[in-house]
PDB file of C-alpha atoms in Angstrom:
ATOM      1  CA  GLU A   1       0.000   0.000   0.000  1.00 87.00           C
ATOM      2  CA  ALA A   2       1.317   3.439  -1.005  1.00 85.00           C
ATOM      3  CA  GLN A   3       1.681   5.489   2.115  1.00 94.00           C
ATOM      4  CA  VAL A   4       3.541   7.995   4.252  1.00 97.00           C
ATOM      5  CA  THR A   5       4.296   6.809   7.771  1.00 97.00           C
ATOM      6  CA  GLN A   6       5.260   8.870  10.788  1.00 97.00           C
ATOM      7  CA  ASN A   7       6.484   7.872  14.213  1.00 97.00           C
ATOM      8  CA  PRO A   8       5.656   8.421  16.940  1.00 97.00           C
ATOM      9  CA  ARG A   9       1.979   9.345  16.577  1.00 97.00           C
ATOM     10  CA  TYR A  10       1.874  10.951  20.005  1.00 97.00           C
ATOM     11  CA  LEU A  11       4.710  12.380  22.070  1.00 97.00           C
ATOM     12  CA  ILE A  12       4.851  14.276  25.349  1.00 97.00           C
ATOM     13  CA  THR A  13       8.255  15.658  26.246  1.00 96.00           C
ATOM     14  CA  VAL A  14       9.899  18.367  28.317  1.00 97.00           C
ATOM     15  CA  THR A  15      11.597  21.581  27.289  1.00 97.00           C
ATOM     16  CA  GLY A  16      15.108  21.078  25.992  1.00 96.00           C
ATOM     17  CA  LYS A  17      15.032  17.313  25.456  1.00 97.00           C
ATOM     18  CA  LYS A  18      16.088  16.572  21.884  1.00 97.00           C
ATOM     19  CA  LEU A  19      13.661  14.536  19.827  1.00 97.00           C
ATOM     20  CA  THR A  20      13.266  13.169  16.325  1.00 98.00           C
ATOM     21  CA  VAL A  21      10.059  12.464  14.443  1.00 98.00           C
ATOM     22  CA  THR A  22      10.594   9.988  11.642  1.00 98.00           C
ATOM     23  CA  CYS A  23       8.883  10.074   8.252  1.00 98.00           C
ATOM     24  CA  SER A  24       9.064   7.472   5.536  1.00 98.00           C
ATOM     25  CA  GLN A  25       7.355   7.083   2.141  1.00 98.00           C
ATOM     26  CA  ASN A  26       7.258   4.017  -0.115  1.00 96.00           C
ATOM     27  CA  MET A  27       6.255   5.750  -3.377  1.00 96.00           C
ATOM     28  CA  ASN A  28       9.723   6.751  -4.600  1.00 96.00           C
ATOM     29  CA  HIS A  29       8.718  10.411  -4.361  1.00 96.00           C
ATOM     30  CA  GLU A  30      11.344  13.067  -4.880  1.00 96.00           C
ATOM     31  CA  TYR A  31       9.645  15.828  -2.875  1.00 95.00           C
ATOM     32  CA  MET A  32       8.999  15.634   0.855  1.00 97.00           C
ATOM     33  CA  SER A  33       7.999  18.259   3.391  1.00 96.00           C
ATOM     34  CA  TRP A  34       7.039  18.865   6.994  1.00 97.00           C
ATOM     35  CA  TYR A  35       4.088  20.965   8.153  1.00 97.00           C
ATOM     36  CA  ARG A  36       2.730  22.000  11.489  1.00 97.00           C
ATOM     37  CA  GLN A  37      -0.980  22.543  12.028  1.00 96.00           C
ATOM     38  CA  ASP A  38      -2.250  24.923  14.679  1.00 94.00           C
ATOM     39  CA  PRO A  39      -5.836  26.108  15.339  1.00 88.00           C
ATOM     40  CA  GLY A  40      -6.725  29.133  13.249  1.00 84.00           C
ATOM     41  CA  LEU A  41      -3.427  29.049  11.355  1.00 87.00           C
ATOM     42  CA  GLY A  42      -3.903  26.121   9.019  1.00 88.00           C
ATOM     43  CA  LEU A  43      -0.946  24.121   7.769  1.00 93.00           C
ATOM     44  CA  ARG A  44       2.391  25.907   7.703  1.00 94.00           C
ATOM     45  CA  GLN A  45       5.432  24.465   6.000  1.00 94.00           C
ATOM     46  CA  ILE A  46       8.510  23.961   8.172  1.00 96.00           C
ATOM     47  CA  TYR A  47      11.066  22.464   5.782  1.00 96.00           C
ATOM     48  CA  TYR A  48      10.988  20.768   2.428  1.00 95.00           C
ATOM     49  CA  SER A  49      13.279  18.608   0.318  1.00 96.00           C
ATOM     50  CA  MET A  50      13.272  18.427  -3.459  1.00 94.00           C
ATOM     51  CA  ASN A  51      15.490  15.352  -3.513  1.00 94.00           C
ATOM     52  CA  VAL A  52      18.204  13.500  -1.638  1.00 96.00           C
ATOM     53  CA  GLU A  53      20.630  15.871   0.092  1.00 95.00           C
ATOM     54  CA  VAL A  54      18.565  18.905  -1.014  1.00 95.00           C
ATOM     55  CA  THR A  55      16.636  20.631   1.764  1.00 96.00           C
ATOM     56  CA  ASP A  56      15.326  24.167   2.232  1.00 94.00           C
ATOM     57  CA  LYS A  57      13.454  26.269   4.745  1.00 94.00           C
ATOM     58  CA  GLY A  58       9.716  26.690   4.594  1.00 92.00           C
ATOM     59  CA  ASP A  59       7.687  29.393   6.282  1.00 91.00           C
ATOM     60  CA  VAL A  60       8.383  28.488   9.937  1.00 95.00           C
ATOM     61  CA  PRO A  61      11.818  26.753  10.151  1.00 97.00           C
ATOM     62  CA  GLU A  62      13.071  28.229  13.446  1.00 97.00           C
ATOM     63  CA  GLY A  63      13.837  25.558  16.037  1.00 97.00           C
ATOM     64  CA  TYR A  64      13.757  22.657  13.573  1.00 98.00           C
ATOM     65  CA  LYS A  65      16.268  20.672  11.535  1.00 98.00           C
ATOM     66  CA  VAL A  66      15.836  18.068   8.832  1.00 98.00           C
ATOM     67  CA  SER A  67      17.977  15.712   6.806  1.00 97.00           C
ATOM     68  CA  ARG A  68      17.448  13.758   3.574  1.00 97.00           C
ATOM     69  CA  LYS A  69      20.125  11.101   3.325  1.00 97.00           C
ATOM     70  CA  GLU A  70      17.842   8.596   1.601  1.00 97.00           C
ATOM     71  CA  LYS A  71      14.980   9.187  -0.782  1.00 97.00           C
ATOM     72  CA  ARG A  72      12.389   7.481   1.381  1.00 97.00           C
ATOM     73  CA  ASN A  73      13.186   9.083   4.769  1.00 98.00           C
ATOM     74  CA  PHE A  74      12.861  12.678   5.941  1.00 98.00           C
ATOM     75  CA  PRO A  75      13.229  12.991   9.735  1.00 98.00           C
ATOM     76  CA  LEU A  76      12.304  16.149  11.634  1.00 98.00           C
ATOM     77  CA  ILE A  77      14.644  17.035  14.486  1.00 98.00           C
ATOM     78  CA  LEU A  78      13.924  19.339  17.411  1.00 98.00           C
ATOM     79  CA  GLU A  79      17.281  19.950  19.067  1.00 96.00           C
ATOM     80  CA  SER A  80      15.867  21.847  22.051  1.00 97.00           C
ATOM     81  CA  PRO A  81      12.070  21.746  22.036  1.00 97.00           C
ATOM     82  CA  SER A  82      10.112  24.591  23.572  1.00 97.00           C
ATOM     83  CA  PRO A  83       6.427  24.847  24.549  1.00 97.00           C
ATOM     84  CA  ASN A  84       5.629  26.932  21.447  1.00 97.00           C
ATOM     85  CA  GLN A  85       6.491  23.872  19.359  1.00 98.00           C
ATOM     86  CA  THR A  86       3.515  22.032  20.815  1.00 98.00           C
ATOM     87  CA  SER A  87       1.541  21.249  17.685  1.00 97.00           C
ATOM     88  CA  LEU A  88       0.253  18.640  15.247  1.00 97.00           C
ATOM     89  CA  TYR A  89       2.932  17.749  12.723  1.00 98.00           C
ATOM     90  CA  PHE A  90       2.444  16.264   9.260  1.00 98.00           C
ATOM     91  CA  CYS A  91       4.949  14.821   6.859  1.00 98.00           C
ATOM     92  CA  ALA A  92       3.982  14.829   3.186  1.00 97.00           C
ATOM     93  CA  SER A  93       5.401  13.641  -0.103  1.00 96.00           C
ATOM     94  CA  ARG A  94       4.647  14.026  -3.800  1.00 94.00           C
ATOM     95  CA  PRO A  95       6.257  12.708  -6.989  1.00 94.00           C
ATOM     96  CA  THR A  96       8.133  15.904  -7.895  1.00 90.00           C
ATOM     97  CA  ALA A  97       8.395  19.487  -6.699  1.00 86.00           C
ATOM     98  CA  ARG A  98       5.617  20.548  -9.086  1.00 83.00           C
ATOM     99  CA  SER A  99       2.765  21.451  -6.762  1.00 79.00           C
ATOM    100  CA  TYR A 100      -0.033  20.271  -9.049  1.00 81.00           C
ATOM    101  CA  ASN A 101       1.075  16.710  -8.260  1.00 83.00           C
ATOM    102  CA  GLU A 102      -1.024  14.905  -5.674  1.00 89.00           C
ATOM    103  CA  GLN A 103       0.535  15.326  -2.260  1.00 93.00           C
ATOM    104  CA  PHE A 104       0.204  12.457   0.220  1.00 96.00           C
ATOM    105  CA  PHE A 105       0.167  13.171   3.935  1.00 97.00           C
ATOM    106  CA  GLY A 106       1.147  11.012   6.863  1.00 97.00           C
ATOM    107  CA  PRO A 107      -1.274  10.434   9.761  1.00 96.00           C
ATOM    108  CA  GLY A 108       0.262  13.148  11.926  1.00 97.00           C
ATOM    109  CA  THR A 109       2.304  13.369  15.131  1.00 98.00           C
ATOM    110  CA  ARG A 110       0.788  15.192  18.069  1.00 97.00           C
ATOM    111  CA  LEU A 111       3.615  16.736  20.067  1.00 98.00           C
ATOM    112  CA  THR A 112       3.271  18.298  23.498  1.00 98.00           C
ATOM    113  CA  VAL A 113       6.262  20.120  25.005  1.00 97.00           C
ATOM    114  CA  LEU A 114       5.915  20.821  28.730  1.00 96.00           C
TER     115      LEU A 114
ATOM    116  CA  THR B   1      -1.633  37.721   7.368  1.00 51.00           C
ATOM    117  CA  GLN B   2      -2.998  34.626   5.617  1.00 59.00           C
ATOM    118  CA  LEU B   3      -2.212  34.479   1.919  1.00 79.00           C
ATOM    119  CA  LEU B   4      -5.352  32.402   1.477  1.00 90.00           C
ATOM    120  CA  GLU B   5      -8.562  33.340   3.304  1.00 92.00           C
ATOM    121  CA  GLN B   6     -11.199  30.659   3.702  1.00 95.00           C
ATOM    122  CA  SER B   7     -14.788  31.344   4.658  1.00 95.00           C
ATOM    123  CA  PRO B   8     -16.676  30.442   6.605  1.00 96.00           C
ATOM    124  CA  GLN B   9     -14.358  29.028   9.260  1.00 95.00           C
ATOM    125  CA  PHE B  10     -17.143  26.926  10.761  1.00 96.00           C
ATOM    126  CA  LEU B  11     -20.314  25.592   9.152  1.00 97.00           C
ATOM    127  CA  SER B  12     -22.966  23.398  10.755  1.00 97.00           C
ATOM    128  CA  ILE B  13     -25.849  22.274   8.558  1.00 97.00           C
ATOM    129  CA  GLN B  14     -28.530  19.610   8.332  1.00 97.00           C
ATOM    130  CA  GLU B  15     -28.313  16.588   6.094  1.00 97.00           C
ATOM    131  CA  GLY B  16     -29.664  17.374   2.626  1.00 97.00           C
ATOM    132  CA  GLU B  17     -28.736  21.063   2.597  1.00 97.00           C
ATOM    133  CA  ASN B  18     -26.410  22.652   0.074  1.00 98.00           C
ATOM    134  CA  LEU B  19     -23.350  24.682   1.005  1.00 97.00           C
ATOM    135  CA  THR B  20     -20.496  26.649  -0.498  1.00 98.00           C
ATOM    136  CA  VAL B  21     -17.026  27.224   0.926  1.00 98.00           C
ATOM    137  CA  TYR B  22     -14.828  30.013  -0.407  1.00 97.00           C
ATOM    138  CA  CYS B  23     -11.086  30.426  -0.767  1.00 96.00           C
ATOM    139  CA  ASN B  24      -9.862  33.920  -1.637  1.00 95.00           C
ATOM    140  CA  SER B  25      -6.542  35.653  -2.161  1.00 93.00           C
ATOM    141  CA  SER B  26      -5.019  38.759  -3.670  1.00 90.00           C
ATOM    142  CA  SER B  27      -2.358  36.571  -5.305  1.00 89.00           C
ATOM    143  CA  VAL B  28      -2.577  34.737  -8.598  1.00 91.00           C
ATOM    144  CA  PHE B  29      -2.103  30.990  -8.292  1.00 91.00           C
ATOM    145  CA  SER B  30      -0.651  28.666 -10.902  1.00 89.00           C
ATOM    146  CA  SER B  31      -2.732  25.881  -9.364  1.00 90.00           C
ATOM    147  CA  LEU B  32      -5.069  25.375  -6.444  1.00 93.00           C
ATOM    148  CA  GLN B  33      -5.959  22.259  -4.526  1.00 95.00           C
ATOM    149  CA  TRP B  34      -8.734  21.270  -2.153  1.00 97.00           C
ATOM    150  CA  TYR B  35      -8.141  18.759   0.621  1.00 97.00           C
ATOM    151  CA  ARG B  36     -10.398  17.121   3.187  1.00 97.00           C
ATOM    152  CA  GLN B  37      -9.102  16.148   6.615  1.00 96.00           C
ATOM    153  CA  GLU B  38     -10.817  13.912   9.141  1.00 94.00           C
ATOM    154  CA  PRO B  39      -9.946  13.800  12.860  1.00 89.00           C
ATOM    155  CA  GLY B  40      -6.752  11.872  13.561  1.00 88.00           C
ATOM    156  CA  GLU B  41      -5.729  11.747   9.912  1.00 93.00           C
ATOM    157  CA  GLY B  42      -3.759  13.741   7.418  1.00 95.00           C
ATOM    158  CA  PRO B  43      -5.389  15.781   4.645  1.00 96.00           C
ATOM    159  CA  VAL B  44      -6.453  13.901   1.532  1.00 96.00           C
ATOM    160  CA  LEU B  45      -6.475  15.550  -1.880  1.00 95.00           C
ATOM    161  CA  LEU B  46      -9.914  16.052  -3.448  1.00 97.00           C
ATOM    162  CA  VAL B  47      -9.070  18.008  -6.585  1.00 96.00           C
ATOM    163  CA  THR B  48      -6.479  20.170  -8.345  1.00 94.00           C
ATOM    164  CA  VAL B  49      -7.531  23.043 -10.611  1.00 94.00           C
ATOM    165  CA  VAL B  50      -5.059  24.800 -12.866  1.00 91.00           C
ATOM    166  CA  THR B  51      -6.996  26.783 -15.487  1.00 93.00           C
ATOM    167  CA  GLY B  52      -8.879  30.022 -14.780  1.00 94.00           C
ATOM    168  CA  GLY B  53     -12.634  29.390 -14.925  1.00 95.00           C
ATOM    169  CA  GLU B  54     -12.155  25.647 -14.599  1.00 95.00           C
ATOM    170  CA  VAL B  55     -14.980  23.638 -13.040  1.00 97.00           C
ATOM    171  CA  LYS B  56     -14.494  20.105 -11.760  1.00 97.00           C
ATOM    172  CA  LYS B  57     -17.078  17.770 -10.291  1.00 97.00           C
ATOM    173  CA  LEU B  58     -16.545  14.926  -7.866  1.00 95.00           C
ATOM    174  CA  LYS B  59     -19.917  13.272  -7.240  1.00 96.00           C
ATOM    175  CA  ARG B  60     -21.848  15.872  -5.157  1.00 97.00           C
ATOM    176  CA  LEU B  61     -18.850  18.223  -4.898  1.00 97.00           C
ATOM    177  CA  THR B  62     -18.288  20.977  -7.456  1.00 98.00           C
ATOM    178  CA  PHE B  63     -15.032  22.931  -7.500  1.00 98.00           C
ATOM    179  CA  GLN B  64     -14.519  26.173  -9.380  1.00 97.00           C
ATOM    180  CA  PHE B  65     -11.351  28.156 -10.034  1.00 96.00           C
ATOM    181  CA  GLY B  66     -11.868  31.871 -10.545  1.00 95.00           C
ATOM    182  CA  ASP B  67     -11.256  33.385 -13.971  1.00 95.00           C
ATOM    183  CA  ALA B  68      -8.344  35.425 -12.584  1.00 94.00           C
ATOM    184  CA  ARG B  69      -6.977  32.407 -10.660  1.00 93.00           C
ATOM    185  CA  LYS B  70      -7.168  34.302  -7.354  1.00 94.00           C
ATOM    186  CA  ASP B  71     -10.095  32.490  -5.790  1.00 95.00           C
ATOM    187  CA  SER B  72     -11.916  29.188  -5.685  1.00 97.00           C
ATOM    188  CA  SER B  73     -15.108  27.711  -4.333  1.00 97.00           C
ATOM    189  CA  LEU B  74     -16.296  24.300  -3.220  1.00 98.00           C
ATOM    190  CA  HIS B  75     -20.025  23.589  -3.466  1.00 98.00           C
ATOM    191  CA  ILE B  76     -21.585  20.505  -1.897  1.00 98.00           C
ATOM    192  CA  THR B  77     -25.059  19.451  -2.981  1.00 98.00           C
ATOM    193  CA  ALA B  78     -27.329  17.528  -0.618  1.00 98.00           C
ATOM    194  CA  ALA B  79     -24.715  17.242   2.135  1.00 97.00           C
ATOM    195  CA  GLN B  80     -24.456  13.997   4.043  1.00 97.00           C
ATOM    196  CA  PRO B  81     -22.989  13.239   7.498  1.00 96.00           C
ATOM    197  CA  GLY B  82     -20.072  11.536   5.756  1.00 95.00           C
ATOM    198  CA  ASP B  83     -19.089  14.946   4.330  1.00 96.00           C
ATOM    199  CA  THR B  84     -18.191  16.139   7.833  1.00 96.00           C
ATOM    200  CA  GLY B  85     -14.563  17.207   8.063  1.00 96.00           C
ATOM    201  CA  LEU B  86     -12.056  20.028   7.720  1.00 96.00           C
ATOM    202  CA  TYR B  87     -11.829  21.369   4.166  1.00 97.00           C
ATOM    203  CA  LEU B  88      -8.558  23.030   3.220  1.00 96.00           C
ATOM    204  CA  CYS B  89      -7.616  24.949   0.120  1.00 96.00           C
ATOM    205  CA  ALA B  90      -3.978  25.251  -0.901  1.00 94.00           C
ATOM    206  CA  GLY B  91      -2.581  27.541  -3.559  1.00 92.00           C
ATOM    207  CA  ASP B  92       0.711  27.609  -5.377  1.00 87.00           C
ATOM    208  CA  VAL B  93       2.280  30.897  -6.479  1.00 74.00           C
ATOM    209  CA  SER B  94       5.736  29.659  -7.449  1.00 75.00           C
ATOM    210  CA  GLY B  95       5.258  26.275  -9.063  1.00 70.00           C
ATOM    211  CA  SER B  96       6.538  24.309  -6.099  1.00 72.00           C
ATOM    212  CA  ARG B  97       5.393  25.911  -2.802  1.00 81.00           C
ATOM    213  CA  LEU B  98       1.890  25.307  -1.508  1.00 87.00           C
ATOM    214  CA  THR B  99       0.260  27.765   0.899  1.00 90.00           C
ATOM    215  CA  PHE B 100      -2.726  26.510   2.876  1.00 93.00           C
ATOM    216  CA  GLY B 101      -5.790  28.362   4.066  1.00 93.00           C
ATOM    217  CA  GLU B 102      -6.842  27.993   7.696  1.00 92.00           C
ATOM    218  CA  GLY B 103      -9.628  25.608   6.793  1.00 94.00           C
ATOM    219  CA  THR B 104     -13.416  25.321   7.019  1.00 96.00           C
ATOM    220  CA  GLN B 105     -14.768  22.927   9.629  1.00 96.00           C
ATOM    221  CA  LEU B 106     -17.963  21.402   8.234  1.00 97.00           C
ATOM    222  CA  THR B 107     -20.420  19.470  10.380  1.00 97.00           C
ATOM    223  CA  VAL B 108     -23.388  17.792   8.726  1.00 97.00           C
ATOM    224  CA  ASN B 109     -26.016  16.740  11.230  1.00 97.00           C
ATOM    225  CA  PRO B 110     -28.270  13.731  10.522  1.00 95.00           C
TER     226      PRO B 110
END
């Protein structure tokens, strides 16, 4: 089954404790991205990657890091989480960078930073 | 300031009613997409429109892209409880970056 998977689905952590949210897709997509979803603000892009070893900042990159060492994986790293990073996070992928392609989203990771 | 403004933000209707959701911007989009998101899941693509004035139908859902490619609408005919969800529009101004609206939460009551 073609899908985007994220782990963990739920995470409660404390300020300053480094964490990684994994994302993997099995569709051989070139383009992957991370979004956060907050009430009243919609989905905002954090980082995106057009292909292996090519990453770039989205609209809200502060406090986050990403890497794209393999085509299928695109982990999101929070080196020192803070309470304002409490949010619902989505990983997404699509065949190429062209935005008219269908974009597939993962099931989401609900992160709470205390 | 949101690049894409969706209205209404919340909509609660009875089964069988019709409704329209709007997505507006001052920017011109090369393409625009509509997604539907259910609780506990990621958004799922409903449609992509790319041509000004384009109309696409998906069963009881009708999507329209404005002639100037700055706005779009989603019309649902005879809404059903299964249509309940968060409807998101997303526009592309650069060819590769999607900007999402804040969403319209639709509840269809039996």
